[in-house]
Coordinates of C-alpha atoms and ligand atoms in Angstrom, one line a residue:
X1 CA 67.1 3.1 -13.8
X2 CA 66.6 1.4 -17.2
X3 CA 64.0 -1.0 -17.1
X4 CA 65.4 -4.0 -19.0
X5 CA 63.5 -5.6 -22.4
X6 CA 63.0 -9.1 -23.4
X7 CA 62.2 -9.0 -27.3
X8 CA 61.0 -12.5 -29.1
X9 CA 61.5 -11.3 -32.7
X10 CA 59.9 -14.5 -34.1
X11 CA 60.6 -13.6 -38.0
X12 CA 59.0 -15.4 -40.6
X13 CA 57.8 -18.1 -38.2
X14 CA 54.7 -19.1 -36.8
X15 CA 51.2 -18.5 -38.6
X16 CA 48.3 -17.3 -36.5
X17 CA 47.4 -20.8 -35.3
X18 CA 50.7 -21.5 -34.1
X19 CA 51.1 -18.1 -32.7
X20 CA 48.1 -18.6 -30.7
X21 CA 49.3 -22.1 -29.5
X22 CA 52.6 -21.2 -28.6
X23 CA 51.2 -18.5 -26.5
X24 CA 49.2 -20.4 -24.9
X25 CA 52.1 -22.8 -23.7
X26 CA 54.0 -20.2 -22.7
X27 CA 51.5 -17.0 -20.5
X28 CA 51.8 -18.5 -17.4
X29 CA 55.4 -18.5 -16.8
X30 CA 56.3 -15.6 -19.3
X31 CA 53.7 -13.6 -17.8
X32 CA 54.8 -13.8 -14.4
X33 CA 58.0 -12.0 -15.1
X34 CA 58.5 -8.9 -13.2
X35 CA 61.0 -6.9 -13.7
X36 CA 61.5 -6.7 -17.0
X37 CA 59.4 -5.4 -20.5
X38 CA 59.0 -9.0 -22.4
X39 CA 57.6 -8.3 -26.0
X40 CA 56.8 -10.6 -28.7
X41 CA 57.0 -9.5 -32.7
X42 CA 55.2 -12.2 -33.9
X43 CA 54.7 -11.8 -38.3
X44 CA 51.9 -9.3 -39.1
X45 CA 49.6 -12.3 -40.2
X46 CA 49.6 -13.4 -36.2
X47 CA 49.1 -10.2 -34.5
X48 CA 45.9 -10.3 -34.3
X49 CA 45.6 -13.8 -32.8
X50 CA 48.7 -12.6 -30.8
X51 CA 47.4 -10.0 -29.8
X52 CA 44.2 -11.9 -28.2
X53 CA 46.3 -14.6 -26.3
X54 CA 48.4 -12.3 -24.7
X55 CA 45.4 -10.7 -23.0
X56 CA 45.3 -10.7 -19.6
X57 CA 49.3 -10.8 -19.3
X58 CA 51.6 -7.7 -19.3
X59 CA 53.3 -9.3 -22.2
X60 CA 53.9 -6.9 -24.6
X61 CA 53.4 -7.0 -28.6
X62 CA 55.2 -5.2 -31.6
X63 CA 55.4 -5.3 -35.4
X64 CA 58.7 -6.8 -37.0
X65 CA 58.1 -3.4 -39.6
X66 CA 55.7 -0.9 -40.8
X67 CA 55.9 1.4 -43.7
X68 CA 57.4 4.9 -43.8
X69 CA 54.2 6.3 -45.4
X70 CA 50.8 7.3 -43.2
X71 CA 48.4 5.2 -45.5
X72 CA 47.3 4.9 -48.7
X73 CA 48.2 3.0 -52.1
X74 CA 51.1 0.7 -50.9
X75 CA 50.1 -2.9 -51.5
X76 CA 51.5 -5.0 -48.9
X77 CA 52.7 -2.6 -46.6
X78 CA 51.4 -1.5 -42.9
X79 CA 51.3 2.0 -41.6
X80 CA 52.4 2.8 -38.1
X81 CA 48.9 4.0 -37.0
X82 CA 47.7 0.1 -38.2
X83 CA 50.2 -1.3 -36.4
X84 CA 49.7 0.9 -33.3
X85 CA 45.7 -0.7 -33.0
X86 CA 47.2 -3.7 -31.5
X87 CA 50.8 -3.2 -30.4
X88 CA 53.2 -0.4 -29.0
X89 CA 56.7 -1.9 -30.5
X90 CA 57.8 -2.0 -33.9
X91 CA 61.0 -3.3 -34.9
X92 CA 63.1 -0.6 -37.6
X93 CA 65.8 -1.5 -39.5
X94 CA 66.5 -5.1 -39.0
X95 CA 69.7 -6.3 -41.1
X96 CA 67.5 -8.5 -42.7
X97 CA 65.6 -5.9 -43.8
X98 CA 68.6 -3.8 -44.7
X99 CA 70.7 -6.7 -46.3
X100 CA 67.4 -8.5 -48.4
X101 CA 64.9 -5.9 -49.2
X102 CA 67.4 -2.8 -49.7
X103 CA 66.6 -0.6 -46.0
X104 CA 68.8 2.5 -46.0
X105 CA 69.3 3.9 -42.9
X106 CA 67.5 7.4 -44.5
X107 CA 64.7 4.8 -45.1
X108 CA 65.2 3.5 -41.2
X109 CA 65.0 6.8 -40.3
X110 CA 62.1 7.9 -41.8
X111 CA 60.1 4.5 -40.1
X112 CA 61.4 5.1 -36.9
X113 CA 59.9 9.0 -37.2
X114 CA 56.5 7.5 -38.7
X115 CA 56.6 4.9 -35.3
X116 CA 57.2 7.9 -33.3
X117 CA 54.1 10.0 -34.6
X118 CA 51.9 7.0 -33.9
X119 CA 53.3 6.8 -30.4
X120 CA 54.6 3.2 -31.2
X121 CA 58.3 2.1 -29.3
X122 CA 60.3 1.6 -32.4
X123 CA 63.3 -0.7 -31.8
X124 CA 66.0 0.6 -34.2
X125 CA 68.4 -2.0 -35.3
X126 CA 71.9 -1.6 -36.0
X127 CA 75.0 -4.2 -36.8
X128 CA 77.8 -4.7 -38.9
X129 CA 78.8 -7.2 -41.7
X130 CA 81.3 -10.1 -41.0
X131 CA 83.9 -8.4 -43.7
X132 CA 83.1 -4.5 -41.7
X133 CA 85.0 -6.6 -38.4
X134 CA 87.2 -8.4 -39.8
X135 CA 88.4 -5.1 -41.6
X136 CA 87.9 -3.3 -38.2
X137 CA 85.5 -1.3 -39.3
X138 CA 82.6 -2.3 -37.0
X139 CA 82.9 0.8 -35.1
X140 CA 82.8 3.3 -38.2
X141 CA 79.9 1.0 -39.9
X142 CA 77.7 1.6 -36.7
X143 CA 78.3 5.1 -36.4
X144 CA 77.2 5.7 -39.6
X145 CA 73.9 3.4 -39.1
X146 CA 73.3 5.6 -36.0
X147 CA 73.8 9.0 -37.3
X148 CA 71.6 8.2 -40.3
X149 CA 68.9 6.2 -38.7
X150 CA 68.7 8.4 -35.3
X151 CA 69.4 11.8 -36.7
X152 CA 67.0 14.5 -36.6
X153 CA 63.7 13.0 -34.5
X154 CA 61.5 15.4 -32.4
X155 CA 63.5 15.5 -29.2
X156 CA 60.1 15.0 -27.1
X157 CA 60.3 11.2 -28.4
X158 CA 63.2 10.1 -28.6
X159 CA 63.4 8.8 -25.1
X160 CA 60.5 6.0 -26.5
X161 CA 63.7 4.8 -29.2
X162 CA 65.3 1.5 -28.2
X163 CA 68.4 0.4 -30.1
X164 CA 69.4 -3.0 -30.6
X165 CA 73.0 -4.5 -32.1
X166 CA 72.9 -7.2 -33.7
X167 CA 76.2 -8.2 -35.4
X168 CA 75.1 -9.7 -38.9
X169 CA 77.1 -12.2 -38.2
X170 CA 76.3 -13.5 -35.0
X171 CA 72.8 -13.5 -36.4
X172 CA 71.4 -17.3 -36.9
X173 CA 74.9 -18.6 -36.8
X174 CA 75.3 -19.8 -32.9
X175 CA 78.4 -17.9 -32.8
X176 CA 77.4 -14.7 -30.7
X177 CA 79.2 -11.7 -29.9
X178 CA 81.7 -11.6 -26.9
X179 CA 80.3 -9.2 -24.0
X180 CA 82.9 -6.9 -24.5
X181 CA 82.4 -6.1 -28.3
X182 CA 78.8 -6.1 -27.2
X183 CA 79.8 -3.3 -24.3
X184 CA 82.1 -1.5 -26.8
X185 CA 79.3 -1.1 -29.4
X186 CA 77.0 0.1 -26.6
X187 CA 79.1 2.5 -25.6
X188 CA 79.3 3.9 -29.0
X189 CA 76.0 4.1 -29.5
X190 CA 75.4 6.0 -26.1
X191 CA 78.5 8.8 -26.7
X192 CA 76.3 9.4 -30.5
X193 CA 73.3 9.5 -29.3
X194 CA 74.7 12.0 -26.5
X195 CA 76.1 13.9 -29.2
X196 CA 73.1 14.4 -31.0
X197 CA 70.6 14.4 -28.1
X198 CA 72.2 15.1 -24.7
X199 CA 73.4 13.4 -21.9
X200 CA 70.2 12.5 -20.3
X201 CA 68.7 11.0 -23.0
X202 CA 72.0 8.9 -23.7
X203 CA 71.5 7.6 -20.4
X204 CA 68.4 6.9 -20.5
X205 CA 68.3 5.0 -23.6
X206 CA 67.9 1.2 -23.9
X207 CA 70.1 -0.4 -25.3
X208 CA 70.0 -4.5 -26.4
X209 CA 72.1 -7.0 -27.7
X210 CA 70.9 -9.7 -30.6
X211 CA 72.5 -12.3 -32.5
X212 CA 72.5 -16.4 -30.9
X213 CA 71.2 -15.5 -27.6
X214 CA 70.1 -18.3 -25.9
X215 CA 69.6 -19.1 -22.0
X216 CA 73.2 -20.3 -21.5
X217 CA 74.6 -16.6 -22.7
X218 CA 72.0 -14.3 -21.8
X219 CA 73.5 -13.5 -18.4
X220 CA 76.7 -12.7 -19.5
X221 CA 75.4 -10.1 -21.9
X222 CA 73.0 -8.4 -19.2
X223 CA 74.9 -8.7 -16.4
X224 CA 76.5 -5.6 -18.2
X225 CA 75.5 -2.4 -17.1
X226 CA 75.8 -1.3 -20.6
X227 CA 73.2 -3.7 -22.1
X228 CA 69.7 -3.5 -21.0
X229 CA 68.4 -6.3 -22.5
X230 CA 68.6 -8.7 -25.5
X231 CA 66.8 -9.3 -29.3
X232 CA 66.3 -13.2 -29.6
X233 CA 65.7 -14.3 -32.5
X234 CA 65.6 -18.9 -32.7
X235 CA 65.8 -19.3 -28.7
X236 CA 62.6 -16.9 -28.8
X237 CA 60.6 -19.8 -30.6
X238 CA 61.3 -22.2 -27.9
X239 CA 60.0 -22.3 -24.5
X240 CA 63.3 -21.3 -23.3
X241 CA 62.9 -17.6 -23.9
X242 CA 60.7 -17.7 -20.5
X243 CA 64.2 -18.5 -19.0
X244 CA 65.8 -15.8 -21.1
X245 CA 62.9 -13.8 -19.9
X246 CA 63.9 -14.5 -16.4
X247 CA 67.6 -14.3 -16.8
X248 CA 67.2 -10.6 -18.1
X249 CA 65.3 -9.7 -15.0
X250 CA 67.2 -11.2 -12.4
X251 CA 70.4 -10.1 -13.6
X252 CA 69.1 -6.2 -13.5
X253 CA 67.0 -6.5 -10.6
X254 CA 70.2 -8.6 -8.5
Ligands
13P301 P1 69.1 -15.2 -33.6 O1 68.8 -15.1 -32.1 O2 68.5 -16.3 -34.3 O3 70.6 -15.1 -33.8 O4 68.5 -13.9 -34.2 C1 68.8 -12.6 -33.7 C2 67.9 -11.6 -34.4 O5 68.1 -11.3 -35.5 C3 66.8 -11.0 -33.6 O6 66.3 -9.9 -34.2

């Protein structure tokens, strides 16, 4: 069984204060769900002060990115084994990355191995553009994006990868996905990753869905037994993602 993930990928909100308050407001409740991994991703700024409120919870914590490189002169950037002092999660590959700051998935790919070698869960994130659907080619775009960003990691670790779709477009815009282009594009990126890695680490993987989740939809995503959990992105700066939290656990433990 797949244990199911809650990820708050908070973006470029909340400083450290603000990380620490909102954490505050929200350990009790978000703490005492069971039954599912619920992570935060605050910005690398808050970690630290993330890092100290969420002690004491089984909350989890991850970077929203990390560098390729092991260290040295790259102003501004964050090696994996840095980001591995406080957290287990990084995020790879977000389309934000991709779309504003020029990530190719041979640069995706090269993150997620540098996660990998510091032990750190990288979730790898894949999606297509508005214009890739409406051309219909989602399903080539994300084949692609996995076979470039998955291929060639040590076979020992790849059952600590995590993917997550998130269709550019449903990202920010309150119109999400429907759950059965969500379960098409999971299904995809099971039979690739199948092809490259074997069957039992196809099924074993995690995948999520991303892009306007809120706690009105969630269900309907996770009640799939396709998706294992979802990628929140506005909802998770709210108090609601407790009940998105909750939602995710209930429907895989029901
Ligand atoms: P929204 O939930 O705001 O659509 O963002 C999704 C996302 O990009 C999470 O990584």
């Amino acid at each position: 069984m797949r244990t199911p993930i809650a990820a708050a990928n908070w973006k470029m909100n909340f400083g450290p204060r603000q990380a620490e308050q909102f954490i505050a407001a929200i350990r009790e409740p978000l703490g005492a769900v069971s039954g599912a991994e619920v992570v935060l991703f605050p910005p690398f700024i808050s970690l630290d002060s993330a890092y100290r409120a969420i002690q004491g919870t089984a909350i989890g914590l991850g970077a929203q990115n990390l560098s390729e490189h092991p260290g040295g002169a790259f102003t501004g950037e964050t090696s994996a084994i840095m980001v591995a002092e406080l957290c287990r999660w990084v995020i790879a590959g977000h389309s934000e990355r991709r779309q504003y700051y020029g990530e190719t998935d041979e640069l995706v790919r090269q993150k997620t191995l540098a996660a990998l070698s510091a032990d750190l869960s990288p979730i790898v994130c894949v999606g297509e553009r508005l214009e890739d659907r409406e051309a219909n080619l989602a399903e080539r775009v994300i084949t692609t994006q996995i076979r470039g960003s998955l291929g060639g990691l040590p076979a020992e670790a790849i059952g600590r990868v995590v993917v997550a779709y998130e269709p550019v477009w449903a990202i920010g815009t309150g119109r999400a996905a429907t759950r059965q282009d969500a379960e098409d594009i999971a299904q995809l990126i099971r039979a690739l990753v199948g092809e490259q890695y074997g069957q039992g680490i196809a099924d074993a993987l995690r995948i999520l869905y991303g892009g306007s989740v809120t706690a009105a939809n969630v269900t309907e995503f996770v009640a799939s037994p396709h998706l294992d959990g979802a990628l929140v992105g506005t909802a998770s700066l709210r108090p609601e993602f407790v009940d998105i939290a909750r939602a995710i656990a209930a429907a895989k433990t029901a």
